[in-house]
Structures are given as structure tokens and as C-alpha cells.
């Protein structure tokens, strides 16, 4: 079952549970017989989003099994003090709104118990008495999040089975500092066209091929057909290049354009300064401005060329300039990698790393400091990936970036719309 089917099955099981009539509860869940009788009931006081409720749980006795069983509710989680909706709200608050675990717990306590922040929102309300207060702790929220992370981990096999891949992928790594000062990197593989993220891994570094091998191996487990990969975009992590060359020889490699620009920045600055040698004041400023426009324009003509031929011509023009020799030399080493996306074989390959993906992840992570261990970091990355794949892009454009496919989630972009199934269903919360 892929992740959408899992979500659908979970939602069905909840609906089934909710629709079970008194007659169906007479059937013993262990042996399936109906030789049962009512066996009293017990009372519980779980917290719901609108406060604490009293729930009467009827019990039955099976004469065959000689044991009792109690009726289950779709709204409650067995053995929990908090209803399912509270858990789902907590996870969503942390994952979607992006606050700390501590503030998530505070916000929920305020809503549930009409205490703390609630009294800021409704200053005329009386504070609740001590026994009516909600005591949801940050560690409970943390536990629910980690449980969701465990679920995400369990869904890795076939998670994205039958989800079409464009074959044009992009990778990136995010460094996180864990408790005890250990640093780890979360490695991620995303589809450049649909935006679907394959299940990430946590590694010690980006330099070894083994780390990238694990990432690709996990994606394969989740349903990626390696033979269908055509291109991978990266910032030039050496481990990835070595891994691709050795294990995925049919895959072309696109160097991230931003990173190439960053690599050229020093040389460009040196040339710009050289252009103003011996000048001062306004004259120097004007000379620098002019030189920068000329140099950046010449490099851009190479990197942004619409065809390989145009890039070659632009490269020759750059090389012919008195100031362009060193830039051309620096660029030469990466020219093929910079222009991979122009190949027919690599239509749809992105030119930049999916660094923007981390924006959503970072917000939640506190740079990884919340995560005590690398296993926990990995679980929270796996949870994030599932959330991301189900989450529609924003409808509106923000000031700094516009969304290519507003209102559609990556899974829908890939051709597998979740149709009302959410990431919380997919993770059986
Ligand atoms: Zn029975």
C-alpha cells in the first residue's frame, strides 16, 4: 500500500468504528461470536478540543472467551487522556504552524482548559479552578510527534509506490546540531517537477558515496525506479558525484547554478576591483559598477544560455576578454554540469538545489536541537516529508516567491491526488 492508500484505509477504519451500531458491538472482537452479554460500563474523562468530557464506555462479556471487552470509539485513542482530535491538532500545530513543542502544548492547554493564553484572548473570563485546568505537557506532544515519526518510518516500504516520477530529481543536505554538539546532515531527494520528496535519511556527512547510496536505496524501497532516473541536481557534494558515476551511470548531473555563482563570487569581486585600480571616489565607483555589469553579464550569458551552442559562443567571448581568462577557467570545469538541464534527456531538471524545501523543515526543527538523537532527527524528517507531499502549495504568491502550482500538493502534481486524505490519516494518528 502506498501512503495515500494507507491513509484511505485508516480513514475507512475510523468511519467503520464510528458507524458501528449496538448490534455489531454484540459480536466479540476476539472470537467473532455473538454469545455475549452487556457487562456494565466504566466512565472516562478525556480532553477534547472543546474541553473535558465524560464518556461512558459500555462493556460486554463473551461467554465463549470468558472475557470482557469494551466498546472502542473513533474519537478516542485507547488508554489516552486526550482525544484523537487533540493529538491531531498538536501534531498539526507543530508541523504546519511551526511553533516549538513547548508553545504547542501551551496553546492547546489554553484552548482546552480556557486558561493561560485564553485569558489574554477573553480578559473577562474567570480563570478555571485547579481541578478544571488542563495539564498537557510538552513531553506528551513530543511523544505524539515521535509516534507519528515512527509511523512515517513504518510507511517507507512502498510509501510512494505507483507515484509517477519525472526522473528529474534534486538533492540537498541540511546540517543539524544535535544534543551533545554532534552534527548530522539530513539528506533529501525531491522530484524536480512534482516536488514529491522521497523518504530522507540522516548521515554523518555529504562527502561519502555511502551516505548517498543509503538515500537512493531508501527511495528505491519507497518505490522509485532507479532505471527511470535521468538527472540529479546537486550543489556539487563530492560523495554524490562519486556515487552517481559508480552506481547510476545513466544519470546526468546538474550543478546547482546558485552554488556555481557563489563559487565565482571571489574572482568576480577581484576583477571588479581591478577595473578601478588607480581611481578614487565617484570615478572608482562608476568604473566598478560598469565592470560588474559587464562581467556578470558575460558569465550570465554562459550559464543562462538557451542552447549549448549559445553557451559555447558566450564562453568563447568570455575567454577572449582580458579579464575573463580566470573566470573562464573556473567555469570550464563545471560547464557541462551547469548546462545539463538543456539536454533533451533532462527536460524538467531544475537548475538549483531545492534549498527552499528546508525553509518549512527548519521552522520546526530549531536547527535540530530539539532532536536528541540522529534517529529522532530522521523520524522528524520522515514525518516532514509525508506532510510536505500531502500539503497543497499556497494559493497566493508571497512577496519573495511565487508558487508554481498554487493549491496543488506534490502528490497531486505527480498524478496521485490524495482526494481528501491528509497526512494525519496517512500516519494513522
Ligand atoms: Zn469471544
PDB file of C-alpha atoms in Angstrom, residues 38-309:
ATOM      1  CA  UNK A  38     -23.760  -6.442  28.407  1.00  0.00           C
ATOM      2  CA  UNK A  39     -21.322  -6.255  31.298  1.00  0.00           C
ATOM      3  CA  UNK A  40     -21.766  -2.826  32.807  1.00  0.00           C
ATOM      4  CA  UNK A  41     -19.655   0.145  31.822  1.00  0.00           C
ATOM      5  CA  UNK A  42     -16.942   2.454  33.025  1.00  0.00           C
ATOM      6  CA  UNK A  43     -16.531   6.196  32.834  1.00  0.00           C
ATOM      7  CA  UNK A  44     -13.620   8.189  31.434  1.00  0.00           C
ATOM      8  CA  UNK A  45     -12.871  11.908  31.291  1.00  0.00           C
ATOM      9  CA  UNK A  46     -10.814  12.563  28.168  1.00  0.00           C
ATOM     10  CA  UNK A  47      -9.975  16.035  26.930  1.00  0.00           C
ATOM     11  CA  UNK A  48     -11.491  17.111  23.625  1.00  0.00           C
ATOM     12  CA  UNK A  49     -10.774  20.350  21.774  1.00  0.00           C
ATOM     13  CA  UNK A  50     -13.798  21.931  23.448  1.00  0.00           C
ATOM     14  CA  UNK A  51     -12.920  20.769  26.924  1.00  0.00           C
ATOM     15  CA  UNK A  52     -13.168  17.789  29.160  1.00  0.00           C
ATOM     16  CA  UNK A  53     -15.982  15.368  28.579  1.00  0.00           C
ATOM     17  CA  UNK A  54     -17.440  12.444  30.411  1.00  0.00           C
ATOM     18  CA  UNK A  55     -17.544   9.353  28.252  1.00  0.00           C
ATOM     19  CA  UNK A  56     -19.308   6.186  29.268  1.00  0.00           C
ATOM     20  CA  UNK A  57     -17.679   3.098  27.797  1.00  0.00           C
ATOM     21  CA  UNK A  58     -20.009   0.079  27.669  1.00  0.00           C
ATOM     22  CA  UNK A  59     -18.534  -3.336  28.338  1.00  0.00           C
ATOM     23  CA  UNK A  60     -19.532  -6.769  27.130  1.00  0.00           C
ATOM     24  CA  UNK A  61     -18.849 -10.286  28.292  1.00  0.00           C
ATOM     25  CA  UNK A  62     -18.204 -13.089  25.829  1.00  0.00           C
ATOM     26  CA  UNK A  63     -19.422 -16.408  27.154  1.00  0.00           C
ATOM     27  CA  UNK A  64     -17.170 -18.370  24.805  1.00  0.00           C
ATOM     28  CA  UNK A  65     -13.935 -16.489  25.602  1.00  0.00           C
ATOM     29  CA  UNK A  66     -14.970 -15.992  29.219  1.00  0.00           C
ATOM     30  CA  UNK A  67     -13.565 -12.476  28.959  1.00  0.00           C
ATOM     31  CA  UNK A  68     -14.885  -8.943  28.775  1.00  0.00           C
ATOM     32  CA  UNK A  69     -14.272  -6.350  26.067  1.00  0.00           C
ATOM     33  CA  UNK A  70     -15.163  -2.683  25.904  1.00  0.00           C
ATOM     34  CA  UNK A  71     -16.533  -0.662  23.000  1.00  0.00           C
ATOM     35  CA  UNK A  72     -13.979   1.402  21.087  1.00  0.00           C
ATOM     36  CA  UNK A  73     -14.580   4.922  19.855  1.00  0.00           C
ATOM     37  CA  UNK A  74     -13.207   6.530  16.707  1.00  0.00           C
ATOM     38  CA  UNK A  75     -12.855   9.767  18.641  1.00  0.00           C
ATOM     39  CA  UNK A  76     -10.651   8.361  21.377  1.00  0.00           C
ATOM     40  CA  UNK A  77      -7.235   6.814  21.471  1.00  0.00           C
ATOM     41  CA  UNK A  78      -7.088   3.730  23.638  1.00  0.00           C
ATOM     42  CA  UNK A  79      -5.616   4.460  27.040  1.00  0.00           C
ATOM     43  CA  UNK A  80      -5.121   8.162  26.294  1.00  0.00           C
ATOM     44  CA  UNK A  81      -6.261  11.132  28.326  1.00  0.00           C
ATOM     45  CA  UNK A  82      -6.575  13.179  25.183  1.00  0.00           C
ATOM     46  CA  UNK A  83      -8.998  12.518  22.344  1.00  0.00           C
ATOM     47  CA  UNK A  84      -7.755  11.793  18.842  1.00  0.00           C
ATOM     48  CA  UNK A  85      -8.616  15.340  17.727  1.00  0.00           C
ATOM     49  CA  UNK A  86      -6.280  16.790  20.383  1.00  0.00           C
ATOM     50  CA  UNK A  87      -3.371  14.656  19.182  1.00  0.00           C
ATOM     51  CA  UNK A  88      -4.026  15.534  15.571  1.00  0.00           C
ATOM     52  CA  UNK A  89      -4.272  19.204  16.439  1.00  0.00           C
ATOM     53  CA  UNK A  90      -0.996  19.083  18.395  1.00  0.00           C
ATOM     54  CA  UNK A  91       0.926  17.414  15.572  1.00  0.00           C
ATOM     55  CA  UNK A  92      -0.533  19.778  13.007  1.00  0.00           C
ATOM     56  CA  UNK A  93       0.209  22.801  15.162  1.00  0.00           C
ATOM     57  CA  UNK A  94       3.844  21.851  15.384  1.00  0.00           C
ATOM     58  CA  UNK A  95       4.214  20.667  11.809  1.00  0.00           C
ATOM     59  CA  UNK A  96       2.042  23.158   9.955  1.00  0.00           C
ATOM     60  CA  UNK A  97       2.019  26.281  12.087  1.00  0.00           C
ATOM     61  CA  UNK A  98       5.593  25.730  13.112  1.00  0.00           C
ATOM     62  CA  UNK A  99       5.942  26.539  16.780  1.00  0.00           C
ATOM     63  CA  UNK A 100       8.041  24.857  19.407  1.00  0.00           C
ATOM     64  CA  UNK A 101       6.747  21.831  21.262  1.00  0.00           C
ATOM     65  CA  UNK A 102       6.512  23.939  24.410  1.00  0.00           C
ATOM     66  CA  UNK A 103       4.331  26.578  22.744  1.00  0.00           C
ATOM     67  CA  UNK A 104       2.208  23.944  21.045  1.00  0.00           C
ATOM     68  CA  UNK A 105       1.414  22.432  24.446  1.00  0.00           C
ATOM     69  CA  UNK A 106       0.718  25.891  25.899  1.00  0.00           C
ATOM     70  CA  UNK A 107      -1.598  26.786  23.020  1.00  0.00           C
ATOM     71  CA  UNK A 108      -3.565  23.559  23.371  1.00  0.00           C
ATOM     72  CA  UNK A 109      -3.823  23.875  27.150  1.00  0.00           C
ATOM     73  CA  UNK A 110      -5.205  27.366  26.639  1.00  0.00           C
ATOM     74  CA  UNK A 111      -7.820  26.159  24.154  1.00  0.00           C
ATOM     75  CA  UNK A 112      -8.809  23.053  26.068  1.00  0.00           C
ATOM     76  CA  UNK A 113      -8.800  24.364  29.617  1.00  0.00           C
ATOM     77  CA  UNK A 114      -9.705  28.034  28.973  1.00  0.00           C
ATOM     78  CA  UNK A 115      -6.547  29.015  30.848  1.00  0.00           C
ATOM     79  CA  UNK A 116      -3.208  30.783  30.196  1.00  0.00           C
ATOM     80  CA  UNK A 117      -3.403  32.414  26.712  1.00  0.00           C
ATOM     81  CA  UNK A 118      -7.207  32.024  26.684  1.00  0.00           C
ATOM     82  CA  UNK A 119      -7.403  34.706  29.367  1.00  0.00           C
ATOM     83  CA  UNK A 120      -5.446  37.049  27.073  1.00  0.00           C
ATOM     84  CA  UNK A 121      -7.967  36.474  24.333  1.00  0.00           C
ATOM     85  CA  UNK A 122     -11.020  36.762  26.645  1.00  0.00           C
ATOM     86  CA  UNK A 123      -9.979  39.005  29.507  1.00  0.00           C
ATOM     87  CA  UNK A 124     -13.392  38.965  31.209  1.00  0.00           C
ATOM     88  CA  UNK A 125     -13.470  35.181  31.600  1.00  0.00           C
ATOM     89  CA  UNK A 126     -12.745  33.736  35.040  1.00  0.00           C
ATOM     90  CA  UNK A 127      -9.657  31.568  35.413  1.00  0.00           C
ATOM     91  CA  UNK A 128     -10.539  27.884  35.777  1.00  0.00           C
ATOM     92  CA  UNK A 129     -10.262  26.239  39.139  1.00  0.00           C
ATOM     93  CA  UNK A 130      -7.280  24.000  39.797  1.00  0.00           C
ATOM     94  CA  UNK A 131      -9.113  20.726  39.139  1.00  0.00           C
ATOM     95  CA  UNK A 132     -10.527  22.034  35.839  1.00  0.00           C
ATOM     96  CA  UNK A 133      -7.142  23.010  34.454  1.00  0.00           C
ATOM     97  CA  UNK A 134      -5.573  21.160  31.562  1.00  0.00           C
ATOM     98  CA  UNK A 135      -2.089  19.792  32.230  1.00  0.00           C
ATOM     99  CA  UNK A 136      -0.959  18.768  28.746  1.00  0.00           C
ATOM    100  CA  UNK A 137       2.830  18.723  28.899  1.00  0.00           C
ATOM    101  CA  UNK A 138       5.373  19.413  26.135  1.00  0.00           C
ATOM    102  CA  UNK A 139       6.746  15.917  26.622  1.00  0.00           C
ATOM    103  CA  UNK A 140       3.352  14.439  25.712  1.00  0.00           C
ATOM    104  CA  UNK A 141       3.352  16.464  22.484  1.00  0.00           C
ATOM    105  CA  UNK A 142       6.905  15.341  21.833  1.00  0.00           C
ATOM    106  CA  UNK A 143       5.868  11.736  22.351  1.00  0.00           C
ATOM    107  CA  UNK A 144       2.942  12.071  19.915  1.00  0.00           C
ATOM    108  CA  UNK A 145       5.247  13.627  17.351  1.00  0.00           C
ATOM    109  CA  UNK A 146       7.752  10.865  17.713  1.00  0.00           C
ATOM    110  CA  UNK A 147       4.992   8.263  17.416  1.00  0.00           C
ATOM    111  CA  UNK A 148       3.962   9.927  14.153  1.00  0.00           C
ATOM    112  CA  UNK A 149       7.626   9.795  13.130  1.00  0.00           C
ATOM    113  CA  UNK A 150       7.700   6.075  13.888  1.00  0.00           C
ATOM    114  CA  UNK A 151       4.608   5.623  11.764  1.00  0.00           C
ATOM    115  CA  UNK A 152       6.251   7.587   8.957  1.00  0.00           C
ATOM    116  CA  UNK A 153       9.224   5.248   9.202  1.00  0.00           C
ATOM    117  CA  UNK A 154       6.990   2.198   9.014  1.00  0.00           C
ATOM    118  CA  UNK A 155       5.397   3.528   5.836  1.00  0.00           C
ATOM    119  CA  UNK A 156       8.725   3.801   3.979  1.00  0.00           C
ATOM    120  CA  UNK A 157       8.400   0.478   2.111  1.00  0.00           C
ATOM    121  CA  UNK A 158       6.187   1.267  -0.911  1.00  0.00           C
ATOM    122  CA  UNK A 159       5.412   4.723   0.502  1.00  0.00           C
ATOM    123  CA  UNK A 160       5.401   6.228  -2.982  1.00  0.00           C
ATOM    124  CA  UNK A 161       4.745   3.070  -4.981  1.00  0.00           C
ATOM    125  CA  UNK A 162       2.887   3.875  -8.207  1.00  0.00           C
ATOM    126  CA  UNK A 163       3.578   7.583  -7.754  1.00  0.00           C
ATOM    127  CA  UNK A 164       4.984   8.578 -11.165  1.00  0.00           C
ATOM    128  CA  UNK A 165       8.457  10.106 -11.096  1.00  0.00           C
ATOM    129  CA  UNK A 166       9.628  12.637 -13.658  1.00  0.00           C
ATOM    130  CA  UNK A 167      13.095  11.102 -13.438  1.00  0.00           C
ATOM    131  CA  UNK A 168      14.493  14.608 -12.910  1.00  0.00           C
ATOM    132  CA  UNK A 169      15.491  14.783  -9.260  1.00  0.00           C
ATOM    133  CA  UNK A 170      17.182  17.266  -6.976  1.00  0.00           C
ATOM    134  CA  UNK A 171      19.120  16.680  -3.790  1.00  0.00           C
ATOM    135  CA  UNK A 172      20.209  18.718  -0.845  1.00  0.00           C
ATOM    136  CA  UNK A 173      21.556  18.306   2.650  1.00  0.00           C
ATOM    137  CA  UNK A 174      20.641  20.197   5.794  1.00  0.00           C
ATOM    138  CA  UNK A 175      23.046  20.236   8.701  1.00  0.00           C
ATOM    139  CA  UNK A 176      21.601  19.903  12.157  1.00  0.00           C
ATOM    140  CA  UNK A 177      23.275  20.143  15.530  1.00  0.00           C
ATOM    141  CA  UNK A 178      22.036  17.572  17.982  1.00  0.00           C
ATOM    142  CA  UNK A 179      22.235  17.472  21.729  1.00  0.00           C
ATOM    143  CA  UNK A 180      25.797  16.883  22.804  1.00  0.00           C
ATOM    144  CA  UNK A 181      27.128  19.014  19.902  1.00  0.00           C
ATOM    145  CA  UNK A 182      27.061  16.161  17.381  1.00  0.00           C
ATOM    146  CA  UNK A 183      26.375  17.383  13.856  1.00  0.00           C
ATOM    147  CA  UNK A 184      24.457  15.332  11.346  1.00  0.00           C
ATOM    148  CA  UNK A 185      23.103  16.036   7.922  1.00  0.00           C
ATOM    149  CA  UNK A 186      19.598  15.285   6.669  1.00  0.00           C
ATOM    150  CA  UNK A 187      19.836  14.195   3.022  1.00  0.00           C
ATOM    151  CA  UNK A 188      16.882  14.670   0.792  1.00  0.00           C
ATOM    152  CA  UNK A 189      15.847  13.666  -2.713  1.00  0.00           C
ATOM    153  CA  UNK A 190      12.984  15.545  -4.368  1.00  0.00           C
ATOM    154  CA  UNK A 191      11.270  15.274  -7.722  1.00  0.00           C
ATOM    155  CA  UNK A 192      12.100  18.431  -9.648  1.00  0.00           C
ATOM    156  CA  UNK A 193       8.780  18.504 -11.473  1.00  0.00           C
ATOM    157  CA  UNK A 194       6.158  17.408  -8.908  1.00  0.00           C
ATOM    158  CA  UNK A 195       8.035  18.416  -5.754  1.00  0.00           C
ATOM    159  CA  UNK A 196       7.425  14.999  -4.161  1.00  0.00           C
ATOM    160  CA  UNK A 197      10.077  14.257  -1.508  1.00  0.00           C
ATOM    161  CA  UNK A 198      11.367  10.708  -1.235  1.00  0.00           C
ATOM    162  CA  UNK A 199      11.914   9.498   2.349  1.00  0.00           C
ATOM    163  CA  UNK A 200      15.045  11.280   3.678  1.00  0.00           C
ATOM    164  CA  UNK A 201      17.964   9.811   5.626  1.00  0.00           C
ATOM    165  CA  UNK A 202      20.279  11.202   8.293  1.00  0.00           C
ATOM    166  CA  UNK A 203      24.012  10.784   7.683  1.00  0.00           C
ATOM    167  CA  UNK A 204      27.326  11.851   9.217  1.00  0.00           C
ATOM    168  CA  UNK A 205      28.303  13.856   6.145  1.00  0.00           C
ATOM    169  CA  UNK A 206      27.798  14.513   2.449  1.00  0.00           C
ATOM    170  CA  UNK A 207      31.298  13.528   1.335  1.00  0.00           C
ATOM    171  CA  UNK A 208      30.992   9.762   1.292  1.00  0.00           C
ATOM    172  CA  UNK A 209      29.213   7.912  -1.523  1.00  0.00           C
ATOM    173  CA  UNK A 210      27.791   5.569   1.135  1.00  0.00           C
ATOM    174  CA  UNK A 211      25.541   8.287   2.567  1.00  0.00           C
ATOM    175  CA  UNK A 212      24.002   8.997  -0.834  1.00  0.00           C
ATOM    176  CA  UNK A 213      23.743   5.305  -1.528  1.00  0.00           C
ATOM    177  CA  UNK A 214      21.565   4.958   1.573  1.00  0.00           C
ATOM    178  CA  UNK A 215      19.348   7.814   0.412  1.00  0.00           C
ATOM    179  CA  UNK A 216      18.818   6.313  -3.035  1.00  0.00           C
ATOM    180  CA  UNK A 217      18.388   2.838  -1.588  1.00  0.00           C
ATOM    181  CA  UNK A 218      15.635   4.124   0.674  1.00  0.00           C
ATOM    182  CA  UNK A 219      13.947   5.917  -2.227  1.00  0.00           C
ATOM    183  CA  UNK A 220      14.055   2.667  -4.165  1.00  0.00           C
ATOM    184  CA  UNK A 221      12.461   0.883  -1.245  1.00  0.00           C
ATOM    185  CA  UNK A 222       9.744   3.543  -1.275  1.00  0.00           C
ATOM    186  CA  UNK A 223       9.037   2.867  -4.933  1.00  0.00           C
ATOM    187  CA  UNK A 224      11.494   4.903  -7.016  1.00  0.00           C
ATOM    188  CA  UNK A 225      12.539   3.005 -10.147  1.00  0.00           C
ATOM    189  CA  UNK A 226      16.252   3.755 -10.419  1.00  0.00           C
ATOM    190  CA  UNK A 227      16.321   2.961 -14.156  1.00  0.00           C
ATOM    191  CA  UNK A 228      13.891   5.829 -14.701  1.00  0.00           C
ATOM    192  CA  UNK A 229      16.113   8.462 -13.111  1.00  0.00           C
ATOM    193  CA  UNK A 230      17.542  10.724 -15.796  1.00  0.00           C
ATOM    194  CA  UNK A 231      19.085  13.608 -13.928  1.00  0.00           C
ATOM    195  CA  UNK A 232      20.024  14.770 -10.452  1.00  0.00           C
ATOM    196  CA  UNK A 233      20.685  18.361  -9.408  1.00  0.00           C
ATOM    197  CA  UNK A 234      23.112  18.962  -6.553  1.00  0.00           C
ATOM    198  CA  UNK A 235      25.366  21.604  -5.082  1.00  0.00           C
ATOM    199  CA  UNK A 236      28.366  19.514  -6.061  1.00  0.00           C
ATOM    200  CA  UNK A 237      28.712  17.360  -2.936  1.00  0.00           C
ATOM    201  CA  UNK A 238      31.630  15.093  -3.837  1.00  0.00           C
ATOM    202  CA  UNK A 239      30.086  11.967  -2.352  1.00  0.00           C
ATOM    203  CA  UNK A 240      27.063  12.273  -4.614  1.00  0.00           C
ATOM    204  CA  UNK A 241      29.135  12.740  -7.766  1.00  0.00           C
ATOM    205  CA  UNK A 242      31.208   9.671  -6.947  1.00  0.00           C
ATOM    206  CA  UNK A 243      28.096   7.658  -6.163  1.00  0.00           C
ATOM    207  CA  UNK A 244      26.327   8.657  -9.398  1.00  0.00           C
ATOM    208  CA  UNK A 245      29.383   7.860 -11.510  1.00  0.00           C
ATOM    209  CA  UNK A 246      29.794   4.466  -9.893  1.00  0.00           C
ATOM    210  CA  UNK A 247      26.248   3.231  -9.389  1.00  0.00           C
ATOM    211  CA  UNK A 248      23.887   5.245 -11.590  1.00  0.00           C
ATOM    212  CA  UNK A 249      25.959   5.785 -14.709  1.00  0.00           C
ATOM    213  CA  UNK A 250      22.929   6.617 -16.889  1.00  0.00           C
ATOM    214  CA  UNK A 251      22.028   9.605 -14.699  1.00  0.00           C
ATOM    215  CA  UNK A 252      23.250  13.032 -15.719  1.00  0.00           C
ATOM    216  CA  UNK A 253      24.311  15.517 -13.123  1.00  0.00           C
ATOM    217  CA  UNK A 254      23.272  19.174 -13.000  1.00  0.00           C
ATOM    218  CA  UNK A 255      25.341  21.519 -10.871  1.00  0.00           C
ATOM    219  CA  UNK A 256      23.278  23.994  -8.860  1.00  0.00           C
ATOM    220  CA  UNK A 257      23.568  27.395 -10.577  1.00  0.00           C
ATOM    221  CA  UNK A 258      23.411  29.333  -7.307  1.00  0.00           C
ATOM    222  CA  UNK A 259      26.351  27.387  -5.974  1.00  0.00           C
ATOM    223  CA  UNK A 260      28.349  27.986  -9.155  1.00  0.00           C
ATOM    224  CA  UNK A 261      27.694  31.721  -8.860  1.00  0.00           C
ATOM    225  CA  UNK A 262      28.784  31.555  -5.247  1.00  0.00           C
ATOM    226  CA  UNK A 263      31.979  29.801  -6.338  1.00  0.00           C
ATOM    227  CA  UNK A 264      32.722  32.550  -8.848  1.00  0.00           C
ATOM    228  CA  UNK A 265      31.964  35.405  -6.461  1.00  0.00           C
ATOM    229  CA  UNK A 266      35.564  35.828  -5.267  1.00  0.00           C
ATOM    230  CA  UNK A 267      37.014  36.020  -8.758  1.00  0.00           C
ATOM    231  CA  UNK A 268      34.266  38.391  -9.941  1.00  0.00           C
ATOM    232  CA  UNK A 269      34.941  40.707  -6.999  1.00  0.00           C
ATOM    233  CA  UNK A 270      38.678  40.648  -7.754  1.00  0.00           C
ATOM    234  CA  UNK A 271      38.096  41.581 -11.426  1.00  0.00           C
ATOM    235  CA  UNK A 272      35.661  44.338 -10.450  1.00  0.00           C
ATOM    236  CA  UNK A 273      38.182  45.826  -8.035  1.00  0.00           C
ATOM    237  CA  UNK A 274      40.953  45.546 -10.616  1.00  0.00           C
ATOM    238  CA  UNK A 275      38.868  47.598 -13.040  1.00  0.00           C
ATOM    239  CA  UNK A 276      39.023  50.546 -10.649  1.00  0.00           C
ATOM    240  CA  UNK A 277      42.758  50.393  -9.955  1.00  0.00           C
ATOM    241  CA  UNK A 278      44.237  53.837  -9.589  1.00  0.00           C
ATOM    242  CA  UNK A 279      40.855  55.552  -9.402  1.00  0.00           C
ATOM    243  CA  UNK A 280      39.189  57.160  -6.416  1.00  0.00           C
ATOM    244  CA  UNK A 281      35.768  58.412  -5.358  1.00  0.00           C
ATOM    245  CA  UNK A 282      32.950  58.603  -7.848  1.00  0.00           C
ATOM    246  CA  UNK A 283      35.152  57.592 -10.759  1.00  0.00           C
ATOM    247  CA  UNK A 284      36.130  54.364  -8.987  1.00  0.00           C
ATOM    248  CA  UNK A 285      32.502  53.652  -8.121  1.00  0.00           C
ATOM    249  CA  UNK A 286      31.358  54.173 -11.682  1.00  0.00           C
ATOM    250  CA  UNK A 287      34.184  52.031 -13.065  1.00  0.00           C
ATOM    251  CA  UNK A 288      33.292  49.222 -10.657  1.00  0.00           C
ATOM    252  CA  UNK A 289      29.623  49.396 -11.484  1.00  0.00           C
ATOM    253  CA  UNK A 290      30.396  49.279 -15.161  1.00  0.00           C
ATOM    254  CA  UNK A 291      32.849  46.408 -14.754  1.00  0.00           C
ATOM    255  CA  UNK A 292      30.392  44.403 -12.619  1.00  0.00           C
ATOM    256  CA  UNK A 293      27.639  44.763 -15.180  1.00  0.00           C
ATOM    257  CA  UNK A 294      29.974  43.666 -17.952  1.00  0.00           C
ATOM    258  CA  UNK A 295      31.465  40.706 -16.077  1.00  0.00           C
ATOM    259  CA  UNK A 296      28.225  39.417 -14.553  1.00  0.00           C
ATOM    260  CA  UNK A 297      26.530  39.837 -17.921  1.00  0.00           C
ATOM    261  CA  UNK A 298      29.234  37.773 -19.634  1.00  0.00           C
ATOM    262  CA  UNK A 299      29.012  34.946 -17.064  1.00  0.00           C
ATOM    263  CA  UNK A 300      25.230  35.028 -17.184  1.00  0.00           C
ATOM    264  CA  UNK A 301      25.325  34.694 -20.965  1.00  0.00           C
ATOM    265  CA  UNK A 302      27.139  31.392 -20.440  1.00  0.00           C
ATOM    266  CA  UNK A 303      25.126  29.976 -17.526  1.00  0.00           C
ATOM    267  CA  UNK A 304      21.701  31.119 -18.736  1.00  0.00           C
ATOM    268  CA  UNK A 305      22.273  30.300 -22.395  1.00  0.00           C
ATOM    269  CA  UNK A 306      19.212  28.812 -24.114  1.00  0.00           C
ATOM    270  CA  UNK A 307      21.262  26.278 -26.078  1.00  0.00           C
ATOM    271  CA  UNK A 308      24.627  24.542 -25.816  1.00  0.00           C
ATOM    272  CA  UNK A 309      25.806  26.354 -28.929  1.00  0.00           C
TER     273      UNK A 309
END
